Tab-separated table of C-alpha atoms and ligand atoms in Angstrom:
chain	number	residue	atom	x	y	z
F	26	UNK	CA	0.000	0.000	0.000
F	27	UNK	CA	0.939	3.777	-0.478
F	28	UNK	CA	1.169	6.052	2.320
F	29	UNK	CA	2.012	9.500	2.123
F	30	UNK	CA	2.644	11.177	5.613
F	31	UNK	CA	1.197	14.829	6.482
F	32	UNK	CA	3.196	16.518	9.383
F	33	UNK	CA	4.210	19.312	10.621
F	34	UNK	CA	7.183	18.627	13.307
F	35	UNK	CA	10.149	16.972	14.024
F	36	UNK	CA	8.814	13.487	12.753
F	37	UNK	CA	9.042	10.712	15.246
F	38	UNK	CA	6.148	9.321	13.863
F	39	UNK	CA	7.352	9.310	10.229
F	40	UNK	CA	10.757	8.319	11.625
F	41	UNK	CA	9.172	4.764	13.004
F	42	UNK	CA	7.230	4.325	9.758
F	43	UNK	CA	10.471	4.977	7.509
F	44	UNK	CA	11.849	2.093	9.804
F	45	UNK	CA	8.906	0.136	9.231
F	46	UNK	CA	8.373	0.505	5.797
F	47	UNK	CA	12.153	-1.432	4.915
F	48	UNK	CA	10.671	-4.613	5.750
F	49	UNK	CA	8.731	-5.763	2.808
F	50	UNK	CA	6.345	-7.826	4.874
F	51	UNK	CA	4.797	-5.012	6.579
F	52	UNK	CA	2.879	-3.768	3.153
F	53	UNK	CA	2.931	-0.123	3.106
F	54	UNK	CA	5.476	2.100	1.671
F	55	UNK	CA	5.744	6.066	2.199
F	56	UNK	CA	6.162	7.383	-0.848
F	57	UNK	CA	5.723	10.962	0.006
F	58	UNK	CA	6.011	13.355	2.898
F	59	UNK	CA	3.473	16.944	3.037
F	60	UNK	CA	4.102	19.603	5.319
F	61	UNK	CA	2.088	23.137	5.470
F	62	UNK	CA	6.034	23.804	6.876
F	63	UNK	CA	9.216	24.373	5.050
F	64	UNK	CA	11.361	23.921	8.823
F	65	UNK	CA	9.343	20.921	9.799
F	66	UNK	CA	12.329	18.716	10.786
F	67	UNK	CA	10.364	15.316	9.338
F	68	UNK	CA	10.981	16.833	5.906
F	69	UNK	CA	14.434	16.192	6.460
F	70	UNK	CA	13.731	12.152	7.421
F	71	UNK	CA	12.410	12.018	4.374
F	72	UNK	CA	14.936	13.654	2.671
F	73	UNK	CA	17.342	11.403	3.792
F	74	UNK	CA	15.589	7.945	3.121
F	75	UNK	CA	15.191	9.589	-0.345
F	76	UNK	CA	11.088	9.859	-0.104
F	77	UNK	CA	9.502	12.425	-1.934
F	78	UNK	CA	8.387	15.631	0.256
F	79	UNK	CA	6.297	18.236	-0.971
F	80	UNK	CA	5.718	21.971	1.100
F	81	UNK	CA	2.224	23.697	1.053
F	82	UNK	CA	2.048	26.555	3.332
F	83	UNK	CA	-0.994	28.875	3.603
F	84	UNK	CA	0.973	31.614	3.674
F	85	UNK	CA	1.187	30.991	-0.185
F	86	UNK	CA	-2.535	30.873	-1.080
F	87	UNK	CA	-5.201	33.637	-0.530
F	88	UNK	CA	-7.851	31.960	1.363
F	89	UNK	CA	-8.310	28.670	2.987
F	90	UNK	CA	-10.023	26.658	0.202
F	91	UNK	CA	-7.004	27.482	-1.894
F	92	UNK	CA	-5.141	26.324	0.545
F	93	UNK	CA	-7.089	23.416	0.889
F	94	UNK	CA	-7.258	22.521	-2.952
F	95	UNK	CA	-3.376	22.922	-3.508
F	96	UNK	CA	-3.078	20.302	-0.589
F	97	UNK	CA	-5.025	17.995	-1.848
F	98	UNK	CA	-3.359	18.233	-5.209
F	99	UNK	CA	-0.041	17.679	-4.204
F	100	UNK	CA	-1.365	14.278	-2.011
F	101	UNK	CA	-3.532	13.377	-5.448
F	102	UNK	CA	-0.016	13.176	-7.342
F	103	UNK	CA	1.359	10.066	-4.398
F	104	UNK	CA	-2.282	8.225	-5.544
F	105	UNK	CA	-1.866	6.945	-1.714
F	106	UNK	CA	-4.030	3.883	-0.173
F	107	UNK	CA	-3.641	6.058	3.036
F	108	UNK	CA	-3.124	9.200	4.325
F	109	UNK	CA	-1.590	9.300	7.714
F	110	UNK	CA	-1.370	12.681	9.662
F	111	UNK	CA	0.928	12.455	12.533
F	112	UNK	CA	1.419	15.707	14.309
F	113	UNK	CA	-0.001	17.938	11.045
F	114	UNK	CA	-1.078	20.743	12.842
F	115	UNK	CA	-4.045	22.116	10.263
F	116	UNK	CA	-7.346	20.756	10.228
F	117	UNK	CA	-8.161	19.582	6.814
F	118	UNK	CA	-10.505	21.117	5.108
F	119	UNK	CA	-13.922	19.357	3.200
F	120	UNK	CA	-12.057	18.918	-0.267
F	121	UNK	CA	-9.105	17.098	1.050
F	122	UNK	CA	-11.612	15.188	3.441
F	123	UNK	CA	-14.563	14.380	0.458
F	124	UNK	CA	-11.270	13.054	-1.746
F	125	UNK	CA	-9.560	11.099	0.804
F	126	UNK	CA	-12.001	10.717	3.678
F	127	UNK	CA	-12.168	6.831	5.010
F	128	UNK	CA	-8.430	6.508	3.943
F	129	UNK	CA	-7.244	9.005	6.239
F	130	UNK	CA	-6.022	8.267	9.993
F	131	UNK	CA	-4.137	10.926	12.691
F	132	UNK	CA	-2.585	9.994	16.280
F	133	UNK	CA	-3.197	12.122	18.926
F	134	UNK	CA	-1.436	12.164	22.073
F	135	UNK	CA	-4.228	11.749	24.576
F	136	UNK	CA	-7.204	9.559	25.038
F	137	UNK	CA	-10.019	10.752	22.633
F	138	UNK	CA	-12.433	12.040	23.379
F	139	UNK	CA	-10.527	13.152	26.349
F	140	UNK	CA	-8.437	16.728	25.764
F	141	UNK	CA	-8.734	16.582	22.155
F	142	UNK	CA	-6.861	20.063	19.855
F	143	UNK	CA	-3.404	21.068	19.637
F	144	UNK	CA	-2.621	20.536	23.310
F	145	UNK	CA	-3.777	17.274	24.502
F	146	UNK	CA	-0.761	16.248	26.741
F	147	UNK	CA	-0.459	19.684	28.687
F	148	UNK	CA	-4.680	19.487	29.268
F	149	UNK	CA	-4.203	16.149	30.793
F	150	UNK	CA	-1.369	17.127	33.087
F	151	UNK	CA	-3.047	20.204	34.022
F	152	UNK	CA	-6.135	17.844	35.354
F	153	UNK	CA	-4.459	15.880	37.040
F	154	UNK	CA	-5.227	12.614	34.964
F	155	UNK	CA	-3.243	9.492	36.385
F	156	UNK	CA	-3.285	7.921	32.976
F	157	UNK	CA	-3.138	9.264	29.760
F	158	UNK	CA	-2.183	7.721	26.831
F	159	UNK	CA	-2.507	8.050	22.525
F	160	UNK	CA	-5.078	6.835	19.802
F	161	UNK	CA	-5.279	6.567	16.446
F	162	UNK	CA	-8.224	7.177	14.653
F	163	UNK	CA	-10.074	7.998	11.304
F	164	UNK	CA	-10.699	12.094	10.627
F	165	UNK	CA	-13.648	13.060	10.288
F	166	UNK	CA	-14.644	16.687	9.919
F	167	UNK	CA	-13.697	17.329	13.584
F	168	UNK	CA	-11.148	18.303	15.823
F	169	UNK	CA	-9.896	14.556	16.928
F	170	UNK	CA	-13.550	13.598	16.642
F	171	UNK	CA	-13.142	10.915	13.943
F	172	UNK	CA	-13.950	6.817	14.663
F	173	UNK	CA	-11.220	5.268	16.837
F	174	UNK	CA	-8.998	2.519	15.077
F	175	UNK	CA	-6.463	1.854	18.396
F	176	UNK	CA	-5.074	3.224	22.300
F	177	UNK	CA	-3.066	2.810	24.419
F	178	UNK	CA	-2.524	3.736	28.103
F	179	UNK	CA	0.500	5.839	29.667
F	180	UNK	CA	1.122	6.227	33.384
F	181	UNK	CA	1.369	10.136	34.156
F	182	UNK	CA	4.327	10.569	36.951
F	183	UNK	CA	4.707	12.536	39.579
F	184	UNK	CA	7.459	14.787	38.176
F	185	UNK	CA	6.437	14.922	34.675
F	186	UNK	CA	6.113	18.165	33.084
F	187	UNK	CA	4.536	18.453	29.279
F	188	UNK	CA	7.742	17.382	27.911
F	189	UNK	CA	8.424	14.221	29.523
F	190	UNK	CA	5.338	13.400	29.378
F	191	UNK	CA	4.784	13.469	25.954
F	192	UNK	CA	8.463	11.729	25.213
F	193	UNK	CA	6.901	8.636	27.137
F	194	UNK	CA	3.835	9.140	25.150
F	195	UNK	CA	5.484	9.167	22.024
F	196	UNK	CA	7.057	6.283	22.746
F	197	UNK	CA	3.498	4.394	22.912
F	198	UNK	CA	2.603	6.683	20.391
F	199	UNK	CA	5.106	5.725	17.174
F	200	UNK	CA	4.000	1.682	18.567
F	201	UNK	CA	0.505	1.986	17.829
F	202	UNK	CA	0.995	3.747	14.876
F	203	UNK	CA	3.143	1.630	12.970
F	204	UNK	CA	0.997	-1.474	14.233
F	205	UNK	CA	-2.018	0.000	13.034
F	206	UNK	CA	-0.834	1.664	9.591
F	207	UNK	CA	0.457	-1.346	8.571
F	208	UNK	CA	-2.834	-3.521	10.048
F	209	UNK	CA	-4.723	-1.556	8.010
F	210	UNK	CA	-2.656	-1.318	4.619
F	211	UNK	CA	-2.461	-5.057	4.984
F	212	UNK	CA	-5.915	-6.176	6.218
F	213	UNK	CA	-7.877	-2.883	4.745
F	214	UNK	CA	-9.777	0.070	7.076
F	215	UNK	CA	-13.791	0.095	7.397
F	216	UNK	CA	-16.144	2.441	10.164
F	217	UNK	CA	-18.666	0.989	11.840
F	218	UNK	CA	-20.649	3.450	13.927
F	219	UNK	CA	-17.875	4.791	16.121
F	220	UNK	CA	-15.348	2.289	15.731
F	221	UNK	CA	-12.765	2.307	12.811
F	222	UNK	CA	-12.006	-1.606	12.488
F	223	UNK	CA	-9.224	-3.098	10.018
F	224	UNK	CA	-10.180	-6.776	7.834
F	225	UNK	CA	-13.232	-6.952	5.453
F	226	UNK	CA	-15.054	-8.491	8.219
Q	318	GRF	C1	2.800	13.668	18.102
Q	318	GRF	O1	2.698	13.318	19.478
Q	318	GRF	C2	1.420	13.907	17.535
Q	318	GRF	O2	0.430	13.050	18.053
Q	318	GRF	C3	1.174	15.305	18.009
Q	318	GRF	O3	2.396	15.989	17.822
Q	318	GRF	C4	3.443	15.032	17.928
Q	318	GRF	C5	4.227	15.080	16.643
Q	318	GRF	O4	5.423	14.425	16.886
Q	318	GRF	N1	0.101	15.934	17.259
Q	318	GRF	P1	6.426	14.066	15.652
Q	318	GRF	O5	6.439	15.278	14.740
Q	318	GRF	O6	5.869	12.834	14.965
Q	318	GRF	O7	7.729	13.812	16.342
């Protein structure tokens, strides 16, 4: 299967799928990288396993359905089987979604539904959660709202502050994703209801 990768950071994500991805067993290949940010650090992963990356930043097109269009476009070109967003930081818009919607899945650092948006780990260590943890799901037109495919649990510790906590998350985090990418590239995604389930059932 053909995954391109929409992100926005460093890449730890992409970073465990490039590892993943050299094993011809596990199905899925990334053949392109898409960031709405020329510095995002996972463009340079990419770079160096030689995968294709592509830059569209909204600071280049008018409005936001430009923007919108121009992404999808430049995912269009990969033809991917999936789309996996893992830490893209834009919501994406209705054309990208009525394109690629059912083929696209984002991890989010916190159990959804709980302290869903851009800063799920620091909302859960500011209540005072004992356990926190990451899922992966399908997007949807919400904020993290989409069917859930996969969790998992992480302890929250006494000392942690929003950075350790989320290291130890990631860790969890990069797991589940590569499991789950590769479940589904394999054994195909479907929602039912709420749930996101891989196999044709
Ligand atoms: C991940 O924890 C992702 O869930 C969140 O931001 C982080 C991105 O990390 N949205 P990386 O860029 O994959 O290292």
């Amino acid at each position: 299967a053909r995954l391109v990768v929409l992100l926005s950071g460093a890449g730890s994500n992409l970073a465990a799928l490039l590892a993943a991805h050299e094993d011809p067993a596990y199905g899925a290949r990334v053949v392109a990288v898409v960031s709405d940010r020329p510095d995002a650090g996972g463009l340079d992963l990419a770079r160096a396993a030689g995968v294709a990356t592509v830059v569209v930043r909204p600071a280049d097109f008018s409005a936001r359905p430009e923007w919108d269009g121009a992404l999808a476009q430049a995912v269009r070109v990969f033809a991917p089987d999936l789309v996996v967003s893992a830490g893209f930081m834009r919501i994406l818009g209705a054309p990208f979604l009525d394109e690629f919607g059912g083929r696209i899945l984002n991890t989010h650092p916190a159990l959804l539904p709980a302290f869903p948006g851009a800063h799920g780990v620091r909302d859960a260590l500011a209540y005072g959660v004992r356990v926190t943890g990451c899922t992966v799901h399908v997007v949807d037109a919400g904020v993290d709202t989409g069917p859930i495919l996969a969790q998992a649990a992480v302890e929250v510790l006494h000392d942690d502050d929003e950075a350790s906590l989320h290291e130890r998350i990631k860790v969890a985090e990069r797991e589940l994703l590569v499991t789950w990418v590769g479940r589904a590239a394999r054994e195909g995604l479907r929602v039912e209801g709420r749930r996101a389930l891989v196999g044709h059932g």
